[in-house]
Short mmCIF file of C-alpha atoms and ligand atoms in Angstrom, two decimals:
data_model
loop_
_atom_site.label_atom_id
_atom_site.label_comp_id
_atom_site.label_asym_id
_atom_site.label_seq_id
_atom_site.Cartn_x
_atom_site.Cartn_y
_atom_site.Cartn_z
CA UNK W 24 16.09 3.69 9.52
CA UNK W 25 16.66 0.86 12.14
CA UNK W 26 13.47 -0.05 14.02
CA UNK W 27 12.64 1.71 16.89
CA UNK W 28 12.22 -0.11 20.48
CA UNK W 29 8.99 -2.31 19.76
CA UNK W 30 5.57 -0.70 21.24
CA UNK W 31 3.12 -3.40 22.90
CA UNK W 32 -0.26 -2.46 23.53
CA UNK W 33 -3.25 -3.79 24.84
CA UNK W 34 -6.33 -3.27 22.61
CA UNK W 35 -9.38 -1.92 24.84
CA UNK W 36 -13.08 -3.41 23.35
CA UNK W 37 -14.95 -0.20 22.55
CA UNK W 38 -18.39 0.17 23.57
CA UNK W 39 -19.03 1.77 20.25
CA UNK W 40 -17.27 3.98 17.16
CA UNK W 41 -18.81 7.19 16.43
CA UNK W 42 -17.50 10.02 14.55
CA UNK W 43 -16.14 11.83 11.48
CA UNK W 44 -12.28 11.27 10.50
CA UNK W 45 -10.30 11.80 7.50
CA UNK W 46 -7.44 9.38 6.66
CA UNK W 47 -3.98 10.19 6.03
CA UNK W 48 -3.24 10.44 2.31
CA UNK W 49 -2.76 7.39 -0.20
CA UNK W 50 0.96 5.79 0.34
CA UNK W 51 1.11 4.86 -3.19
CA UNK W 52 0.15 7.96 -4.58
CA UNK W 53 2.14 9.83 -2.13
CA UNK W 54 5.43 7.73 -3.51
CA UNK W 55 4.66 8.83 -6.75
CA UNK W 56 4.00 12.41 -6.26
CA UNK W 57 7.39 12.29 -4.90
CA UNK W 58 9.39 10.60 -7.44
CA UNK W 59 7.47 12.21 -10.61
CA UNK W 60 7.82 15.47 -9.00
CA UNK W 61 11.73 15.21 -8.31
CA UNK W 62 11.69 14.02 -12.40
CA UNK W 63 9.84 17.29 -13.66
CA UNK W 64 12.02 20.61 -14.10
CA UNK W 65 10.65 23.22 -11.24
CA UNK W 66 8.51 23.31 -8.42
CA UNK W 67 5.88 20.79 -7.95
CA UNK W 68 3.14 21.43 -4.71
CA UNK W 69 1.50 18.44 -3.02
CA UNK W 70 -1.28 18.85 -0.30
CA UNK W 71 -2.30 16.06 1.47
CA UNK W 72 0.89 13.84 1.29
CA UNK W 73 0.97 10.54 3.97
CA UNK W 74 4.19 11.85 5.78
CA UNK W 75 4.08 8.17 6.63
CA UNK W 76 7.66 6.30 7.81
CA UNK W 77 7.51 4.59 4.42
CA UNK W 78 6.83 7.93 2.12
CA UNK W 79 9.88 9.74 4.47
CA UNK W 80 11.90 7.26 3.28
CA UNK W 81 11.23 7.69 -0.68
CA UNK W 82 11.61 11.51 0.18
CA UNK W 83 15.05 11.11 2.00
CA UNK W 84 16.21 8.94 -1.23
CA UNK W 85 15.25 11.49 -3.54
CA UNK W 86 17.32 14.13 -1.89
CA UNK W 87 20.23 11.84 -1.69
CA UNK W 88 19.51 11.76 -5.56
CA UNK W 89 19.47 15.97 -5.54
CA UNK W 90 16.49 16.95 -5.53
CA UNK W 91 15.17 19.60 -3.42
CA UNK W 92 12.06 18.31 -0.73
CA UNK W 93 10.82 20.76 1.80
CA UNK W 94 8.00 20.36 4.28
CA UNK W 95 5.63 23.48 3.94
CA UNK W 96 3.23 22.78 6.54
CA UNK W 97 1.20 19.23 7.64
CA UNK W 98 0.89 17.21 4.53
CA UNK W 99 1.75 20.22 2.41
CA UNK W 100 5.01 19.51 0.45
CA UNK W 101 7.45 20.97 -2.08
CA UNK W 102 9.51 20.08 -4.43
CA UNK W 103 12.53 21.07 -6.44
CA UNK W 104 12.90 18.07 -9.59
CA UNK W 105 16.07 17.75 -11.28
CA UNK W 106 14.57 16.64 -14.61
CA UNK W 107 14.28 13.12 -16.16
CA UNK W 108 18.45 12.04 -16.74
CA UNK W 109 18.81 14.41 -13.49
CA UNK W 110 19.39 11.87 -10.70
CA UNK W 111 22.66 12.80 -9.06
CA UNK W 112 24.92 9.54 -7.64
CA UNK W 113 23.91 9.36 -3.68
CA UNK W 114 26.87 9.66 -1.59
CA UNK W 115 26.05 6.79 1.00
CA UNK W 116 23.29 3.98 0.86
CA UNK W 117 19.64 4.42 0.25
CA UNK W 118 17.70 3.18 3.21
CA UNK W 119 14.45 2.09 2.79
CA UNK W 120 13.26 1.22 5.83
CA UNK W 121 10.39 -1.14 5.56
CA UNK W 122 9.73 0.25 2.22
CA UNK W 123 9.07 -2.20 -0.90
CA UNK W 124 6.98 0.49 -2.94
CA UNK W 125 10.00 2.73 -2.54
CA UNK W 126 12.66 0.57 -2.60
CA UNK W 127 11.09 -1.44 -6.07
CA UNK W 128 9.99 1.94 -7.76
CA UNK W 129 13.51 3.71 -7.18
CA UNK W 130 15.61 0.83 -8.50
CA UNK W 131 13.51 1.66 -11.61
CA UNK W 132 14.45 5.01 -11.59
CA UNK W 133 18.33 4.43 -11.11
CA UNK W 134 18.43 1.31 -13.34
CA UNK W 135 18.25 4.11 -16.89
CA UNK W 136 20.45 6.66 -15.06
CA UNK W 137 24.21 6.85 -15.05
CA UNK W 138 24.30 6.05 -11.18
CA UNK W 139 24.99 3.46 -8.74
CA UNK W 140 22.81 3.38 -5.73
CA UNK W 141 23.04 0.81 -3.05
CA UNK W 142 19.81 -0.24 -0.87
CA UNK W 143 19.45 -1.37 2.23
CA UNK W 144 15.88 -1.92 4.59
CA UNK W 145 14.78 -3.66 8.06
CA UNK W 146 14.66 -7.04 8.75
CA UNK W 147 11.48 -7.20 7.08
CA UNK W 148 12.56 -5.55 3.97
CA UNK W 149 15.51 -7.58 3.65
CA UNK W 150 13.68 -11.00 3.50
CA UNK W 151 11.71 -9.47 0.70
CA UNK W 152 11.73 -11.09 -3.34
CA UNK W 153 13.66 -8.24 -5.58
CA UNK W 154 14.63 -10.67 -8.14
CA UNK W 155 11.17 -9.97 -9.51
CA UNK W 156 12.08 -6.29 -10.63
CA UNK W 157 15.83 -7.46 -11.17
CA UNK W 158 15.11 -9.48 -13.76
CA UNK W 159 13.22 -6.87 -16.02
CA UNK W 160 15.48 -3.83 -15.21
CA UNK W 161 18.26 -6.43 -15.97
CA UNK W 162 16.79 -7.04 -19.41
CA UNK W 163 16.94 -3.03 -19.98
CA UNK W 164 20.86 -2.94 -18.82
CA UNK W 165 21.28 -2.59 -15.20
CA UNK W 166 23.90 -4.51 -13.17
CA UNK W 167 22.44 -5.36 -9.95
CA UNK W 168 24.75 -7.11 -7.03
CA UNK W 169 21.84 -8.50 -4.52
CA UNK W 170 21.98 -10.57 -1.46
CA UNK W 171 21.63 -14.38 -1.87
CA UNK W 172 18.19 -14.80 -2.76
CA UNK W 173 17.97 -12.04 -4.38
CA UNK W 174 17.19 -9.41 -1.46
CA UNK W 175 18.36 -6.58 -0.12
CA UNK W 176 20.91 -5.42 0.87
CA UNK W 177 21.73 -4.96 -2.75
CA UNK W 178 23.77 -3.09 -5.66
CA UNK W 179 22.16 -1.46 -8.46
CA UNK W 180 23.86 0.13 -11.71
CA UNK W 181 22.23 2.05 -13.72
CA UNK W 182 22.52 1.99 -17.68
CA UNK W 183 21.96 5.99 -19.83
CA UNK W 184 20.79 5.18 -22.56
CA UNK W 185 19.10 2.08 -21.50
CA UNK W 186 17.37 -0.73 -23.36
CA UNK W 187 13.64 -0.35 -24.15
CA UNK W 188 11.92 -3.36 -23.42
CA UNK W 189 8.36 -5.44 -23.55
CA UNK W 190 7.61 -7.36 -20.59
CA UNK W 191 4.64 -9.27 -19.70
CA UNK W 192 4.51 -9.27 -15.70
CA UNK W 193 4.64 -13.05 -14.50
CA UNK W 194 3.09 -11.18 -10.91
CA UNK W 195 0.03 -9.26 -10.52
CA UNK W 196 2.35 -6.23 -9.20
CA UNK W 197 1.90 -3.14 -9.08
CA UNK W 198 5.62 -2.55 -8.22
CA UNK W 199 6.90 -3.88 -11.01
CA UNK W 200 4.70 -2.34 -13.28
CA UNK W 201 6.00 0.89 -11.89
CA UNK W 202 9.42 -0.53 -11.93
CA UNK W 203 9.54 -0.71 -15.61
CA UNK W 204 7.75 2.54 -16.03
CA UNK W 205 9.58 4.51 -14.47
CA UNK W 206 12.67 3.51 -15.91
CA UNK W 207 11.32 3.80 -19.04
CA UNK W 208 10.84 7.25 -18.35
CA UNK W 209 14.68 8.18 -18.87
CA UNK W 210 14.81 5.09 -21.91
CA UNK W 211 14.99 6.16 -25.72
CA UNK W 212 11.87 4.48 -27.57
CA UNK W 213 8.69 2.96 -26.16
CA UNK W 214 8.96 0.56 -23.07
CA UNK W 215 5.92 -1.45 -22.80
CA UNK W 216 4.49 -3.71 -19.97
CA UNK W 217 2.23 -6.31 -20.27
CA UNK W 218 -0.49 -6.93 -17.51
CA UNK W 219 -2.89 -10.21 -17.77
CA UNK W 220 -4.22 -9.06 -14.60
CA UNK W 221 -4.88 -4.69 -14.03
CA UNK W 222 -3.34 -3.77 -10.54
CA UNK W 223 -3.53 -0.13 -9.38
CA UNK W 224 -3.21 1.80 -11.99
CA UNK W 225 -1.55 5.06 -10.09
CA UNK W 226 1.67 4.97 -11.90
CA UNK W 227 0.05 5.14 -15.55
CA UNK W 228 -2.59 8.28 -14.46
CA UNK W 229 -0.16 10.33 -12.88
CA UNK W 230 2.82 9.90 -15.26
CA UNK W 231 0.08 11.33 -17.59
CA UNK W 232 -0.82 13.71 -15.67
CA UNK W 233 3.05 15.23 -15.36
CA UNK W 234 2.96 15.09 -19.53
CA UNK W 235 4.61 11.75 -20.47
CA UNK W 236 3.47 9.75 -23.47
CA UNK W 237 1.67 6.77 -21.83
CA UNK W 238 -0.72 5.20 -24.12
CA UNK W 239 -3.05 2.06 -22.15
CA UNK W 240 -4.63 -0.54 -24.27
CA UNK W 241 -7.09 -3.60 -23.29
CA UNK W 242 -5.87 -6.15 -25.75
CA UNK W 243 -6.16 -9.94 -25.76
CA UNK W 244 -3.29 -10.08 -23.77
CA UNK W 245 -4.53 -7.96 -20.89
CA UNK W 246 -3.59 -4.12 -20.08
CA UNK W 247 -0.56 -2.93 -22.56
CA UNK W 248 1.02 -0.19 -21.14
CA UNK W 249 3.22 1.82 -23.27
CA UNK W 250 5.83 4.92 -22.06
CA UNK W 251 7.44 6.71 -24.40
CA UNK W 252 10.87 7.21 -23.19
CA UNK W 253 13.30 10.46 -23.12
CA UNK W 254 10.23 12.06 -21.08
CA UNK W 255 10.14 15.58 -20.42
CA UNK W 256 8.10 15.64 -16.71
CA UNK W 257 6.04 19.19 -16.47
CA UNK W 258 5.58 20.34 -12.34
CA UNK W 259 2.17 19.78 -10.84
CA UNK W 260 0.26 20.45 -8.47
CA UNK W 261 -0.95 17.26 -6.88
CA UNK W 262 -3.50 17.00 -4.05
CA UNK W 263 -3.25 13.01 -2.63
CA UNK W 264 -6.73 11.70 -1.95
CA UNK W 265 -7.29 9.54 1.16
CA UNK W 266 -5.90 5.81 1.50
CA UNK W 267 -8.47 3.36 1.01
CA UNK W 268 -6.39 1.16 2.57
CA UNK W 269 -6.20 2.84 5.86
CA UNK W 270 -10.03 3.82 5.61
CA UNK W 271 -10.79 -0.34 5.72
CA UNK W 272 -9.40 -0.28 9.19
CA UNK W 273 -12.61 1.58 9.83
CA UNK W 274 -14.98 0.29 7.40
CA UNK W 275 -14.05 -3.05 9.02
CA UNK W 276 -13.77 -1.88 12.81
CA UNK W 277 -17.05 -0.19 12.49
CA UNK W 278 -19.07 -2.53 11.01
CA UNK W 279 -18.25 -4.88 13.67
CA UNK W 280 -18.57 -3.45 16.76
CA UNK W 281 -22.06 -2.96 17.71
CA UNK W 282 -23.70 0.53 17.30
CA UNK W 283 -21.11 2.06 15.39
CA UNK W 284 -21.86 5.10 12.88
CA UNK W 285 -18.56 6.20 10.91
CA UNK W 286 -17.90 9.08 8.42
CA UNK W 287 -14.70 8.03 7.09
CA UNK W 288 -13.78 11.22 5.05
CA UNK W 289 -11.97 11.59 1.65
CA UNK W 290 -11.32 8.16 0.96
CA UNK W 291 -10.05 7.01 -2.79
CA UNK W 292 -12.27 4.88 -4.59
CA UNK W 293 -9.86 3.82 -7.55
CA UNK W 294 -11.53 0.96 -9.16
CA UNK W 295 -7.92 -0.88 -9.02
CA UNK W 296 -7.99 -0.44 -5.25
CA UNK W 297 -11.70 -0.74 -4.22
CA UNK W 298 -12.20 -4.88 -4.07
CA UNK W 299 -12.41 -4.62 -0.44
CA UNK W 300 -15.66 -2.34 -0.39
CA UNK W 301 -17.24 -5.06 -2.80
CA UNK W 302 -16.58 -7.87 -0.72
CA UNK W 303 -17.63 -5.87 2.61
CA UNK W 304 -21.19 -5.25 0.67
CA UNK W 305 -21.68 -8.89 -0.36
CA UNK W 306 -21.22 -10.14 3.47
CA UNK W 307 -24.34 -7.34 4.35
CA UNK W 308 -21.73 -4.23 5.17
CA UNK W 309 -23.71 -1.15 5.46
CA UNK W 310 -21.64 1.48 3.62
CA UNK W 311 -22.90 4.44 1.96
CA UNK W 312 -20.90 6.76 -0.55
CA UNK W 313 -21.50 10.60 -0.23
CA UNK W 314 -20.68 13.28 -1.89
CA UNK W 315 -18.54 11.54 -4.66
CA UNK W 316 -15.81 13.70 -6.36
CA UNK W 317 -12.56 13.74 -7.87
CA UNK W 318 -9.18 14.72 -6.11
CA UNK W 319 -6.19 14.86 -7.81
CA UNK W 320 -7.37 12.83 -10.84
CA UNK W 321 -8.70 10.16 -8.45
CA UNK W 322 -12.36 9.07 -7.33
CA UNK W 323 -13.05 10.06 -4.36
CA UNK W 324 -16.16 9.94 -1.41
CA UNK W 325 -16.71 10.37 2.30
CA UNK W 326 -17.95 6.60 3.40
CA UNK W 327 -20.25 6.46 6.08
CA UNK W 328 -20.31 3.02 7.63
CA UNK W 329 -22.52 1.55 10.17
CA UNK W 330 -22.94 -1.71 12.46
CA UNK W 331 -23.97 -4.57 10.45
CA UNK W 332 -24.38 -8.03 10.48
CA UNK W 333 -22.31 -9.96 8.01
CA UNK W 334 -22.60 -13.11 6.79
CA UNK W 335 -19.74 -15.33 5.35
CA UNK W 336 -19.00 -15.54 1.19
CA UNK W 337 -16.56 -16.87 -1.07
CA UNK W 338 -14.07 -13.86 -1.83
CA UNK W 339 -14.09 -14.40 -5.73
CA UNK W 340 -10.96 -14.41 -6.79
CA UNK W 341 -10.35 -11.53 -9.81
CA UNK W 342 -11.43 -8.93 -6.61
CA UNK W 343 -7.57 -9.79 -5.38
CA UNK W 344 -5.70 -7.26 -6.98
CA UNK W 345 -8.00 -4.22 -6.28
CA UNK W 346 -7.73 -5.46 -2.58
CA UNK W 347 -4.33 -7.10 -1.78
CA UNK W 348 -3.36 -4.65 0.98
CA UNK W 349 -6.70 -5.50 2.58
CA UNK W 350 -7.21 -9.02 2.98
CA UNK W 351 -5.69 -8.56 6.65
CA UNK W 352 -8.60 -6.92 7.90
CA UNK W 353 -11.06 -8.84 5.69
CA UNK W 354 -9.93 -11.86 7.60
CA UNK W 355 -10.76 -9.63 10.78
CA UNK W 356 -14.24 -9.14 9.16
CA UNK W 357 -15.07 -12.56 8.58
CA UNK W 358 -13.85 -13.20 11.96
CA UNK W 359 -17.44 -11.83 12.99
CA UNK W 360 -19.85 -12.82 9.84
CA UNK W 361 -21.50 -15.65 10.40
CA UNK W 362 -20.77 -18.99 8.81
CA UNK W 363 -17.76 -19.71 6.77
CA UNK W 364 -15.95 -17.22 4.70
CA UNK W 365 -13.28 -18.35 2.31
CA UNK W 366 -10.54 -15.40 1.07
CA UNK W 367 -7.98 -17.25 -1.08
CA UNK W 368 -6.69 -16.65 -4.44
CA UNK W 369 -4.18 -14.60 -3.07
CA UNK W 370 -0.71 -16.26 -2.64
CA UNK W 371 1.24 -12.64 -2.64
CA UNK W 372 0.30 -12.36 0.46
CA UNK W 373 3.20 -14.86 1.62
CA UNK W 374 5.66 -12.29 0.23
CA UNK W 375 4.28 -9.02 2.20
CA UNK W 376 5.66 -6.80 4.92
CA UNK W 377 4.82 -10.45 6.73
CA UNK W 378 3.98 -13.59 5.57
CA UNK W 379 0.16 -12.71 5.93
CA UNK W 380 -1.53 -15.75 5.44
CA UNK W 381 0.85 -17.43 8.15
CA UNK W 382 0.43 -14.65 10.62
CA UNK W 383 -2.95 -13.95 10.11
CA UNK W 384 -3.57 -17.57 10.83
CA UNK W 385 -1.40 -17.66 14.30
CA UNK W 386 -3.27 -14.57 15.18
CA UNK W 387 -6.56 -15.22 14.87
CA UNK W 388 -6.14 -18.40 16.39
CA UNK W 389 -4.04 -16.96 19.59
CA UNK W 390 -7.50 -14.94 20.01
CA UNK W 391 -9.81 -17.71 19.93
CA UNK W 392 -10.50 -17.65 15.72
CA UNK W 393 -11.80 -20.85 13.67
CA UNK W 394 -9.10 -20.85 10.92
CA UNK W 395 -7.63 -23.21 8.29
CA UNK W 396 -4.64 -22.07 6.45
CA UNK W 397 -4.60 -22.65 2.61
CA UNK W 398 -1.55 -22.09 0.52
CA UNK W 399 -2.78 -18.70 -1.08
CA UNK W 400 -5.46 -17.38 1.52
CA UNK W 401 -7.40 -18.27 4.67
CA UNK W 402 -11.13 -20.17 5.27
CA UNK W 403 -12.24 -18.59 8.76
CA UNK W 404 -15.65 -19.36 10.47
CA UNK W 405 -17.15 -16.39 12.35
CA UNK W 406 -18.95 -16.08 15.52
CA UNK W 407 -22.08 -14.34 13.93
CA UNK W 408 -21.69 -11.05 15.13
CA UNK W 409 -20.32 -12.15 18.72
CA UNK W 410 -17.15 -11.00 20.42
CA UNK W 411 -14.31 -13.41 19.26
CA UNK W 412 -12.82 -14.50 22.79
CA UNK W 413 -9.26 -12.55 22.32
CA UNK W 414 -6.84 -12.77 25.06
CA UNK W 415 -4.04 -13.83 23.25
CA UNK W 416 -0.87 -12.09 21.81
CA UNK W 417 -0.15 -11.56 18.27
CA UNK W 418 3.33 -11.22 16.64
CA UNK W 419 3.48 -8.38 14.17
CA UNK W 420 6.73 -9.55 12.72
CA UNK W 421 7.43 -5.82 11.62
CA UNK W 422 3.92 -5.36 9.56
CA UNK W 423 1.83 -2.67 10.07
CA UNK W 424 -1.19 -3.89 9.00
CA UNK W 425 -1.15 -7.11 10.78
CA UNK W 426 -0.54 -4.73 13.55
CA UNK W 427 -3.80 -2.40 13.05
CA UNK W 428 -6.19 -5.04 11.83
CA UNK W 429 -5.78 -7.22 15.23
CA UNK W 430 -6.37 -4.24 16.56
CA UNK W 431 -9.78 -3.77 14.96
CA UNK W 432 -10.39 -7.83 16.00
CA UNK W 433 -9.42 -6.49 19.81
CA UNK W 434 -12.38 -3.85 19.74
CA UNK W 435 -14.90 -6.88 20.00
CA UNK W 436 -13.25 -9.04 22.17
CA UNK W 437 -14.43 -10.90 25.49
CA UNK W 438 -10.52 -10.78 26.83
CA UNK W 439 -8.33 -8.18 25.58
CA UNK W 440 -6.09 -8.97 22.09
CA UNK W 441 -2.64 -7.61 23.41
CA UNK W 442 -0.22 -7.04 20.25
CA UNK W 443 3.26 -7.37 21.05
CA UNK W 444 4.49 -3.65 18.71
CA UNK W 445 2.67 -1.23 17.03
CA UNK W 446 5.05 1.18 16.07
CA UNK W 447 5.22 -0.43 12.90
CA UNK W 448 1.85 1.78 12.23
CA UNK W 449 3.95 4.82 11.68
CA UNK W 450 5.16 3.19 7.67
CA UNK W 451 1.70 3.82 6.95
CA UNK W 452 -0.52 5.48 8.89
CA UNK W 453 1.14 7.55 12.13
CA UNK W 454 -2.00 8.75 13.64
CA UNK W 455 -4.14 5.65 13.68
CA UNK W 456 -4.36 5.13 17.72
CA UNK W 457 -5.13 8.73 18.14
CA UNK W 458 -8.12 8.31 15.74
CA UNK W 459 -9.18 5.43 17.05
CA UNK W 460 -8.90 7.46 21.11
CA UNK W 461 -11.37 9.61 19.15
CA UNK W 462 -13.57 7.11 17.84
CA UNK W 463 -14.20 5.45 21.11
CA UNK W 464 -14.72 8.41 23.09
CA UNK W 465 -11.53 8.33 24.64
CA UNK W 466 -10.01 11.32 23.65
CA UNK W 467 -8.77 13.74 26.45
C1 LIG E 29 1.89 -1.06 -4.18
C2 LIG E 29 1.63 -2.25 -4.80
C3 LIG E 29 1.27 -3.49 -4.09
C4 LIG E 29 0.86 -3.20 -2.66
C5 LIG E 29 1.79 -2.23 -1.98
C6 LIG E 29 1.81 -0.91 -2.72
C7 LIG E 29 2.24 0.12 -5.00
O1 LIG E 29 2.40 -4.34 -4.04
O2 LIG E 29 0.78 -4.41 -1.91
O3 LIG E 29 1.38 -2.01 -0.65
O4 LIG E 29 2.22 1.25 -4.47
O5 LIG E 29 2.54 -0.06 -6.18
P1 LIG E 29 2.75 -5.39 -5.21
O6 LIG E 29 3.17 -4.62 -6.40
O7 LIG E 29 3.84 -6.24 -4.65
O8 LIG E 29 1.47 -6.15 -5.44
#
């Protein structure tokens, strides 16, 4: 999947946002649904999938891999699983686009099957740390061949039987969590992974929900989870709840520009991923949940969110794993609270789609921002509510959500925030600028 012909636009301020959307379905969940459902033997349904650049490219890896994906209608998927052991060797290499969820969960997948599989991403992708899931599915018997530094493109052989192992995660990562998981899945005996600190926890819920033995603990230690390997993966039907991390696009977007009123529909509320709605509230964010539910095993609620005026904080730190994805946008937010806020504690960042931190920092400050740049986060002092000035151009460096969260900053500007490609919004979330035509009253 090389990168398309890069997409500049020039961010119009809206007068206001008013409306009802519904976001496109949770990438990490959608991932999942995928790979669990190409593990069970039979058909497996899922409604609501993000059909997302990023989720295409799990799906077009899976069928390399034999298993049988077919698009139904809009969101609506099915899928044929070979079984856990099933995976079939790929004739050519797997790419992954700008993928790290699908590129770190498959080499779990391959690393306890009989296979070799060889992965390859974009530029973006390919200055990405792998070493950190190399190293466990090493310990459990793959051979992996990667690129100096341990990045892609690289090699991975797969071990049947592999080695059950323990492994305490030296990252707060979700990824490699899965990682482990999921090749524990095709692993005689229990394979058990040790978190000090819980990160989303979709990998654990849904390999339940498909019939594996997962047990979760809260020890001492931290969260011990335990997958008893040699799995046999019954079909679902899965419906994907909305991404939280594409609703705080508008959770931010409308709480800053002045008379907004939101309805941001079907959003997922997963304790693991809902830090950011915390840290909106304690700067004075005025966001209501209604009609709480559940969707697909999930917690889920329509968010209504309206103008407010925020006031700086201190992000505390144990909020940044239920909000990692969103600190892009919170540094957007603080852009407008007033006083100083100060988001660190989060050093991953530097190893994202971007360098975050870095071009957060050159962003903001192209557009006018108060911003010092700390080694794991950012201090930023708003204007109080004001329009930042803008006019500047920010460089996306191939991440979507540096790409959509200067967008949000653009919407309250006095000159307009140009960003130099957006096309890197498809990974994630493909009809974001329609939405936000919509929400400004510009649709035809
Ligand atoms: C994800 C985990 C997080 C997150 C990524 C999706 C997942 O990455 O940033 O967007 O689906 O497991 P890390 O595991 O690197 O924290």
């Amino acid at each position: 999947m090389s990168h398309a012909s890069p997409a500049p636009f020039r961010v119009p301020a809206a007068r206001c946002l008013s409306g009802r959307i519904r976001v496109p379905g949770d990438k990490s969940i959608s991932h999942r649904a995928l790979m669990l459902s190409a593990l069970a033997v039979g058909e497996s349904r899922v409604e609501g999938l993000l059909e997302g650049e990023d989720v295409l490219a799990t799906a077009a890896a899976l069928r390399a891999m034999g298993a049988g994906i077919e698009r139904m209608a809009e969101g609506c998927w099915t899928i044929n699983g070979v079984g856990v052991s099933g995976l079939l060797q790929p004739a050519g290499a797997l790419d992954m686009g700008n993928s790290g969820t699908s590129t770190r969960l498959l080499m779990g997948l391959v690393a306890s099957h009989p296979i070799t599989a060889t992965f390859t991403g974009d530029a973006s992708l390919s200055a990405r740390p792998m070493e950190r899931v190399i190293t466990p599915l090493s310990r459990m018997g793959a051979e992996v061949t990667a690129s100096p530094g341990g990045r892609l493109p690289l090699m991975l052989r797969g071990l049947c039987p592999a080695v059950p192992i323990e492994y305490e995660l030296p990252v707060a990562s979700a990824q490699v969590k899965s990682a482990v998981l999921l090749a524990g899945l095709n692993t005689p005996g229990v394979t058990r992974v040790i978190e000090p600190v819980p990160t989303r926890d979709h990998s654990e819920r849904m390999l339940a929900g498909f019939g594996a033995e997962v047990l979760v603990e809260e020890t001492s230690q931290g969260r011990v989870i335990s997958i008893t390997g040699e799995a046999e993966l019954r079909p679902q039907q899965i419906t994907v709840p909305g991404d939280p991390s594409s609703a705080a696009f508008w959770m931010v977007a409308a709480t800053v520009v002045p008379g907004s009123d939101v309805v941001i529909e079907n959003v997922g509320l997963n304790p693991t991923r809902a830090g950011l709605l915390t840290a909106l509230r304690m700067m004075g964010a005025d966001i209501a949940e209604v009609d709480t539910r559940t969707v697909g095993g999930e917690p889920v609620a329509d968010l209504r969110v309206r103008h407010a005026a925020l006031s700086g904080i201190t992000v505390p730190h144990d909020l940044a794993p239920s909000m990692i994805d969103e600190y892009p946008v919170l540094f957007v937010a603080a852009a407008f609270a007033a006083g100083r806020t100060v988001a660190r504690g989060a050093d991953e960042l530097r190893v994202k789609e971007s360098d975050r931190i870095a071009a957060m920092r050159a962003a903001l400050e192209a557009n006018g921002v108060a911003v010092t740049e700390h080694e794991d986060g950012l201090s930023i002092d708003g204007t109080g509510g004001e329009a930042i000035p803008g006019g500047g151009t920010v460089q996306t460096h191939l991440d979507h959500r540096i790409a959509m969260s200067m967008t949000v900053a653009g919407l309250h500007a006095r000159r307009p925030v140009t960003i130099d490609d957006v096309s890197p919004a498809r990974t994630s979330y493909p009809n974001f600028f329609d939405q936000l035509s919509y929400l400004s009253g510009e649709a035809a």
